[in-house]
XYZ file of C-alpha atoms in Angstrom:
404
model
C 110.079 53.882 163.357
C 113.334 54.629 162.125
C 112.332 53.150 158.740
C 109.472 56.046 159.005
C 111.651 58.741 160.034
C 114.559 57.731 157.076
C 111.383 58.069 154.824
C 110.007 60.862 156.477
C 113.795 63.097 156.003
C 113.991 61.190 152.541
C 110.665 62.844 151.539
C 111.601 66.184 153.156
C 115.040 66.077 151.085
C 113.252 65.216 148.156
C 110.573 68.364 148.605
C 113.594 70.850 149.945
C 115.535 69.761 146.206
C 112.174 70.167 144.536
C 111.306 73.621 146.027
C 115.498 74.415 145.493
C 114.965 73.324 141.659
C 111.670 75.447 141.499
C 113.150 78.391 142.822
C 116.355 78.081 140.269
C 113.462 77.719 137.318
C 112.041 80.821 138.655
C 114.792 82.764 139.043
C 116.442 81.912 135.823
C 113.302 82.595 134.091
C 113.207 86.139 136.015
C 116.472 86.724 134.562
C 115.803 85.687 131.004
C 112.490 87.681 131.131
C 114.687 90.687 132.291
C 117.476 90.355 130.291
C 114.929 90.160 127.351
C 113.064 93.656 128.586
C 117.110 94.998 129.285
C 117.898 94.204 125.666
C 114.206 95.247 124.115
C 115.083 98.560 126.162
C 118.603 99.107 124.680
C 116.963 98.340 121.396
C 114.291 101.069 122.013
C 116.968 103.543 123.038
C 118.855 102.546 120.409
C 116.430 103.861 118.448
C 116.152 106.871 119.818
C 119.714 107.932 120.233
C 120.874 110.866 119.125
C 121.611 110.675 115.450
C 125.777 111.913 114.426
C 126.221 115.694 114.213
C 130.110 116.233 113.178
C 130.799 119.375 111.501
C 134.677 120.332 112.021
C 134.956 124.098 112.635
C 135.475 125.514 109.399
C 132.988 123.328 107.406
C 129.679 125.286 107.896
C 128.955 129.061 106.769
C 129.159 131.320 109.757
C 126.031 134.323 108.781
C 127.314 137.418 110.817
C 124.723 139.560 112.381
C 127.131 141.680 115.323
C 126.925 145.051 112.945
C 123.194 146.424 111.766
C 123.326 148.769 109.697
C 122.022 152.435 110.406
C 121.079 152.820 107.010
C 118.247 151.946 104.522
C 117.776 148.074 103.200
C 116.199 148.362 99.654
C 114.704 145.548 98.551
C 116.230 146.587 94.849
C 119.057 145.149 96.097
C 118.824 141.907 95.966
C 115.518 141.424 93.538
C 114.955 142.926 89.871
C 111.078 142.078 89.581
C 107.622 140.973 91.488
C 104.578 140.037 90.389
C 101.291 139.471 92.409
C 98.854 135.986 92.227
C 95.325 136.725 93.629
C 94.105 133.850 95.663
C 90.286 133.171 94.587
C 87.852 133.400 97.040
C 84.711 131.625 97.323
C 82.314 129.874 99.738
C 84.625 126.393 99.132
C 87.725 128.379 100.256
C 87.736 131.073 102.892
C 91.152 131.655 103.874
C 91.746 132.870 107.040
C 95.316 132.757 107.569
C 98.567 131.146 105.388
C 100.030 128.211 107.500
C 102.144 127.005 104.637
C 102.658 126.760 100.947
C 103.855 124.815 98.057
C 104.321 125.415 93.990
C 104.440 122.028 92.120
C 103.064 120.172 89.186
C 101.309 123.462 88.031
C 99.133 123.909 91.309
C 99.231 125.915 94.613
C 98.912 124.073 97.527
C 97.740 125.976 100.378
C 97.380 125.059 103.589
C 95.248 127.157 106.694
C 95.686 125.255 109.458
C 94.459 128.205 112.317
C 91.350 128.959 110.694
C 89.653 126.252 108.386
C 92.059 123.800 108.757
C 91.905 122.657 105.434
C 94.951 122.024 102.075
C 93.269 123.982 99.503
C 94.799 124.037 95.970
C 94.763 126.328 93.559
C 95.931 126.902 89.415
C 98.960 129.421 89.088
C 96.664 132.007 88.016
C 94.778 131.705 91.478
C 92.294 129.805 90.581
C 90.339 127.597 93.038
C 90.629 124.317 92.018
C 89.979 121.292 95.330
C 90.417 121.087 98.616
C 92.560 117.702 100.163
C 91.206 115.932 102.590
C 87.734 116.195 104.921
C 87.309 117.191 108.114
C 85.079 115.433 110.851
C 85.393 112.212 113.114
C 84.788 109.390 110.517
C 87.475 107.394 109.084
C 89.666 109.219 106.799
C 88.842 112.143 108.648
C 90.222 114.870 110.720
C 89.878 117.312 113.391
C 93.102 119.105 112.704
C 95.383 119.774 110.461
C 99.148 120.881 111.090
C 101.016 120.651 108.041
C 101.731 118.866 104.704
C 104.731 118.129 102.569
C 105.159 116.580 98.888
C 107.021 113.264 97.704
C 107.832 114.907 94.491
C 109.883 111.794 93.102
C 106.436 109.546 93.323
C 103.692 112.583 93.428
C 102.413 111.683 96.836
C 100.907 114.408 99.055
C 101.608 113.628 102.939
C 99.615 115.138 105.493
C 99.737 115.785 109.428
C 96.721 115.497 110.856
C 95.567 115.722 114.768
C 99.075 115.715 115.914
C 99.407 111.706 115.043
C 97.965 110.653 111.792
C 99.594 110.861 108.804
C 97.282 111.068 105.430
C 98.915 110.267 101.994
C 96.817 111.666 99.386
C 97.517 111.501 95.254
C 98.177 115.140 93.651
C 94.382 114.994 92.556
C 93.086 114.533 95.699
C 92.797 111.131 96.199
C 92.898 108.996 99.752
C 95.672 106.576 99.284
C 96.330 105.827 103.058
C 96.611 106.083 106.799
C 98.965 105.810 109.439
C 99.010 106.247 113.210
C 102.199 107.621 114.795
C 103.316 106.365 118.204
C 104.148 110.301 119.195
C 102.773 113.070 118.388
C 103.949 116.016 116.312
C 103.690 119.009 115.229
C 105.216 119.631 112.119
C 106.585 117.347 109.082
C 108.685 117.106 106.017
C 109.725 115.115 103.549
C 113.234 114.319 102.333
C 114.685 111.356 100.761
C 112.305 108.497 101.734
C 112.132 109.873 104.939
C 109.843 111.959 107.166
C 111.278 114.714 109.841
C 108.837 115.652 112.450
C 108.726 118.018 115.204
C 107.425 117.015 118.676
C 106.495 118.759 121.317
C 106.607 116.352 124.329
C 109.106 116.716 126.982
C 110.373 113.492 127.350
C 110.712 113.178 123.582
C 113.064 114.375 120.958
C 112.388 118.033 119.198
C 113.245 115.746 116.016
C 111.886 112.672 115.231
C 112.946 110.554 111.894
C 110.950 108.057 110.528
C 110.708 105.976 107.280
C 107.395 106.171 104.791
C 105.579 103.765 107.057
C 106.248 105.890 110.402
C 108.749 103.896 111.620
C 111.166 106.082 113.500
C 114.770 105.749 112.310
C 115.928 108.064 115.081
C 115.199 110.908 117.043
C 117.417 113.560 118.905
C 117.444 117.419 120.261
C 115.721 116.249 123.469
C 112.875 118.872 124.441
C 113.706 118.323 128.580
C 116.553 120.320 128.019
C 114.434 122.950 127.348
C 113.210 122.730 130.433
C 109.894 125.614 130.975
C 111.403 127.095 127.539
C 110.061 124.993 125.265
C 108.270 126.543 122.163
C 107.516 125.324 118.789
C 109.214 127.177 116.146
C 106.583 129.082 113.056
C 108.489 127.265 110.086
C 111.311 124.630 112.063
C 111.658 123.895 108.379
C 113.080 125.094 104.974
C 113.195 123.056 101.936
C 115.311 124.051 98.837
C 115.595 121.247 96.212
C 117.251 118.303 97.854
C 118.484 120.156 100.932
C 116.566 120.379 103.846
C 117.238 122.866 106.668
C 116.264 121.778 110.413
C 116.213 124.599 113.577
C 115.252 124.527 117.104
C 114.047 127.703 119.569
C 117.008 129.567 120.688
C 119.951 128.131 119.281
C 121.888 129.919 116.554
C 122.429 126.767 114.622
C 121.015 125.611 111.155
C 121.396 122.148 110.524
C 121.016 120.104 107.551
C 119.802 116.893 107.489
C 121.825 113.891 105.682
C 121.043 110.684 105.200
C 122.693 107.512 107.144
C 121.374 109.318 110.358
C 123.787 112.036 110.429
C 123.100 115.933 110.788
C 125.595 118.618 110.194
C 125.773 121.989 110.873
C 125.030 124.095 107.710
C 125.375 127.649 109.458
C 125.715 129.504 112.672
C 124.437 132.654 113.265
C 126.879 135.369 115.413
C 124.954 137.910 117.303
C 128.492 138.930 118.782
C 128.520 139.792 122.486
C 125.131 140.476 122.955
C 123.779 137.499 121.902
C 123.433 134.912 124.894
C 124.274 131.242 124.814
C 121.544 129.004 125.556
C 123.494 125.163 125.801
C 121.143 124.011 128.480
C 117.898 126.036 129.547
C 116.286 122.852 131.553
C 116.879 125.101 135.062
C 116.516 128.784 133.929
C 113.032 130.070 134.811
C 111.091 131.160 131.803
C 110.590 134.574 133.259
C 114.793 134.847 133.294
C 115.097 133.916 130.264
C 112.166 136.384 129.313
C 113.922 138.940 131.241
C 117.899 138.176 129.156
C 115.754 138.086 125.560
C 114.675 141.343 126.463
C 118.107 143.141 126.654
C 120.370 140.665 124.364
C 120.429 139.817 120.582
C 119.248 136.629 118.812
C 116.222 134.733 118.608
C 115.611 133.939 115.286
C 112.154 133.747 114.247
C 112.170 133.245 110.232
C 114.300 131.995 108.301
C 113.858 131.975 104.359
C 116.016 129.911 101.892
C 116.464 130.365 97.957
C 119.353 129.567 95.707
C 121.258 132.749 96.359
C 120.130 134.260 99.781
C 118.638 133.660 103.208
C 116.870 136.015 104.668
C 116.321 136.245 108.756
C 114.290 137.778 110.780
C 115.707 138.306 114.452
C 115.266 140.523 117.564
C 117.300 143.164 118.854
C 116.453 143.995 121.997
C 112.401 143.141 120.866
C 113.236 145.294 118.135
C 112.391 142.690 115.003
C 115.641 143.009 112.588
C 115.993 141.847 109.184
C 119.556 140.114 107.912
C 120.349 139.066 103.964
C 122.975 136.352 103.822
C 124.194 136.436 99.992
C 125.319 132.902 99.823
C 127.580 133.752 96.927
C 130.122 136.546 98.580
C 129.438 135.143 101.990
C 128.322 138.807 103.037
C 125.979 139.336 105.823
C 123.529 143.084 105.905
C 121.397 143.437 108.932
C 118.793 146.423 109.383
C 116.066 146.937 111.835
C 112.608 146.033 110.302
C 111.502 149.497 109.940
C 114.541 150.712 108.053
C 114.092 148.140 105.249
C 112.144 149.449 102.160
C 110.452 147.864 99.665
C 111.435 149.947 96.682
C 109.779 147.769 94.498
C 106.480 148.189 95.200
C 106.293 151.238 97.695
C 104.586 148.712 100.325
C 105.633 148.749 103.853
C 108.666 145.269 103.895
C 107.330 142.266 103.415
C 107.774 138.967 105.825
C 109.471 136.348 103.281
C 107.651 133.397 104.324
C 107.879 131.194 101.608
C 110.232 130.224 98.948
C 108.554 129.447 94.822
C 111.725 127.730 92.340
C 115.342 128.782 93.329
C 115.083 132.313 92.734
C 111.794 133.699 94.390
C 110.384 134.841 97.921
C 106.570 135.094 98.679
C 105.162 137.319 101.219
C 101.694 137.069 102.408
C 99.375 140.131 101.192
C 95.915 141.262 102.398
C 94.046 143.744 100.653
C 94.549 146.000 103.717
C 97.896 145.997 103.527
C 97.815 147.639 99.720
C 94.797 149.961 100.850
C 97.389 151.132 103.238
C 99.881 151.982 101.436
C 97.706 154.006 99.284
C 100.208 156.915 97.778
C 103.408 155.587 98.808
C 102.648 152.730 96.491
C 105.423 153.094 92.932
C 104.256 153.439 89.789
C 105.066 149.891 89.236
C 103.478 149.251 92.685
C 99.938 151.110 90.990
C 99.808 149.461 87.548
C 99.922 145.961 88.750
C 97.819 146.543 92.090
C 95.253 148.176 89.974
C 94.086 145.243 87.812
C 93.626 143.350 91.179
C 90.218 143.205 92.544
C 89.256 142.767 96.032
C 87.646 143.217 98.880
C 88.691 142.905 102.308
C 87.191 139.771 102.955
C 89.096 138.293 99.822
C 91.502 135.633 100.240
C 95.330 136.840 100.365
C 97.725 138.144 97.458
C 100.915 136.240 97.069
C 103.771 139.033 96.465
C 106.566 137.302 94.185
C 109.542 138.612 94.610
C 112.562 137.638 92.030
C 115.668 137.737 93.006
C 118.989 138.444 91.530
């Protein structure tokens, strides 16, 4: 019997170290299995931190728009000549709106994305040439298009498609390629091997860096501190030569984007006291903040970059204002919209979209907008808008403005 029991408490020993042991094995593989997820999710938020913006005060060009100007803005001032590019129209390319455009490699690139959703290109002289891409479901297809940007080093075409797919195409049109994001994203851009998105998802960044392959690099500006204001800017981009210009809704900085993850400040716009400082909106209502844009200054809508001037286009108590920046002098004129003049032409002022070279801005034209002006169109204005013939279902005009 006692022989039994020893066994018995022997056994029960034996079983107690066993199910001791097991439970070490299990907890110590619970731990390595979190410390692995711990360390894969510093890694992921590694990868997502924000990347280094360090511009000491002094270092960036401060555009100054407390004073506008009670006066007339001429456009004179600032460019000597225009000249006007017809965009053909066709069955093949109905243009319902301009999204975005590009000059390179002695084409237009073209891209609708509100109407047709479709990258149409065109010759120099306006002439329809291909459209890039297909829409539909299949593979290699698309629903949507949001933008485009071009790898001018290697001639590559990269398109935005459906918020997550990202076409490369040849300059001639042809498929080369497909990736799938793991966000999604509203606008692109290429720069330096590397491809700057903007997202719209809260819990993301409002930029998001990747490599050629989609492979984010970084991401930062995170849109929950946006809170209910979140909105996606027209053009969050502007591309001259190598520099690339980045904004976000709201804030009165223009960054440029480096390489080696690092963003500095290129300019800040001063609205003076009426402007109103937006650091954190996440817990102002959007009807507040409605309510403050209504009676302050700021908001910047456009912004255009060439080699010698940015122009902006801003609000004034909802009154849309226009302000030159002469890079050169550092100078700074700001008018309302309906006290700048296009001398040139004797059309009503432009919106400066786009940006052709180092020394050009493009507005948008429809043939309306030239019926309109009718008289008050120059001499100048007359001899080149007569040679142009349209209808008003024809595609737009591009209006290229040289500057000085």
């Amino acid at each position: 019997m006692k022989l039994m029991a020893r066994r018995n408490s022997m056994i029960t020993s034996i079983g107690k170290s066993r199910w001791n042991m097991s439970v070490c094995i299990t907890v110590l593989k619970n731990s390595i299995v979190f410390l692995f997820f711990f360390f894969l999710l510093v890694l992921v938020s590694s990868c997502r931190r924000s990347s280094t913006i360090n511009t000491p005060n002094g270092e960036y060009k401060m555009i100054d728009c407390q004073e506008i100007n009670g006066g007339k803005f001429k456009l004179s001032s600032i460019a000597s000549s225009f000249s006007v590019i017809p965009l053909e129209t066709n069955d093949s390319c109905l243009i319902g709106g301009i999204s975005k455009l590009e000059f390179y490699d002695g084409k237009i690139f073209v891209l609708d994305k509100m109407h047709s959703a479709r990258l149409y290109v065109f010759d120099t002289q306006g002439e329809y040439k291909f459209a890039i891409g297909k829409r539909g479901s299949g593979p290699n297809e698309y629903m949507q298009i949001n933008d485009f940007s071009i790898d001018k080093e290697k001639n590559l075409i990269y398109v935005l498609c459906d918020k997550k797919k990202l076409f490369t195409y040849s300059l001639s049109g042809q498929s080369l390629g497909t990736i799938t994001l793991d966000f999604f994203a509203d606008a692109m851009e290429y720069q330096k091997n590397q491809l700057h998105f903007v997202c719209d998802r809260l819990d993301r960044g409002n930029l998001i860096v990747t490599d050629i392959k989609g492979r984010i690099l970084y991401e930062d500006f995170p849109n929950k501190r946006m809170g209910d204001n979140l909105l996606m800017l027209i053009h969050p981009f502007s591309k001259q030569d190598s520099i690339l210009l980045y904004r976000i809704y709201l804030d009165n900085k223009i960054y440029e984007m480096q390489s080696d993850h690092r963003i500095k400040v290129a300019y800040e716009v001063n609205f003076g006291e009426e402007s109103i400082d937006f650091e954190d909106l996440e817990d102002i209502p959007h009807r507040e903040v409605k309510k403050k844009l209504a009676n302050s200054r700021g908001k910047i809508k456009y912004l255009t970059e060439n080699r010698n001037y940015i122009q902006l286009i801003f609000f004034d108590k909802q009154m849309p204002c226009v302000a030159v920046y002469d890079k050169r002098q550092g100078v700074t004129r700001s008018y309302t919209f309906e006290n700048s003049v296009d001398d040139l032409t004797g059309l009503q002022y432009p919106l400066f979209e786009f940006t052709k070279g180092q020394d050009e801005f493009i507005a948008i034209l429809s043939p309306m907008d030239i019926e309109n002006a009718g008289s008050e169109l120059t001499e100048k204005g007359k001899a080149v808008f007569k040679d142009v013939n349209f209808v008003d279902d024809d595609n737009p005009i591009l209006y290229i403005v040289k500057t000085e």
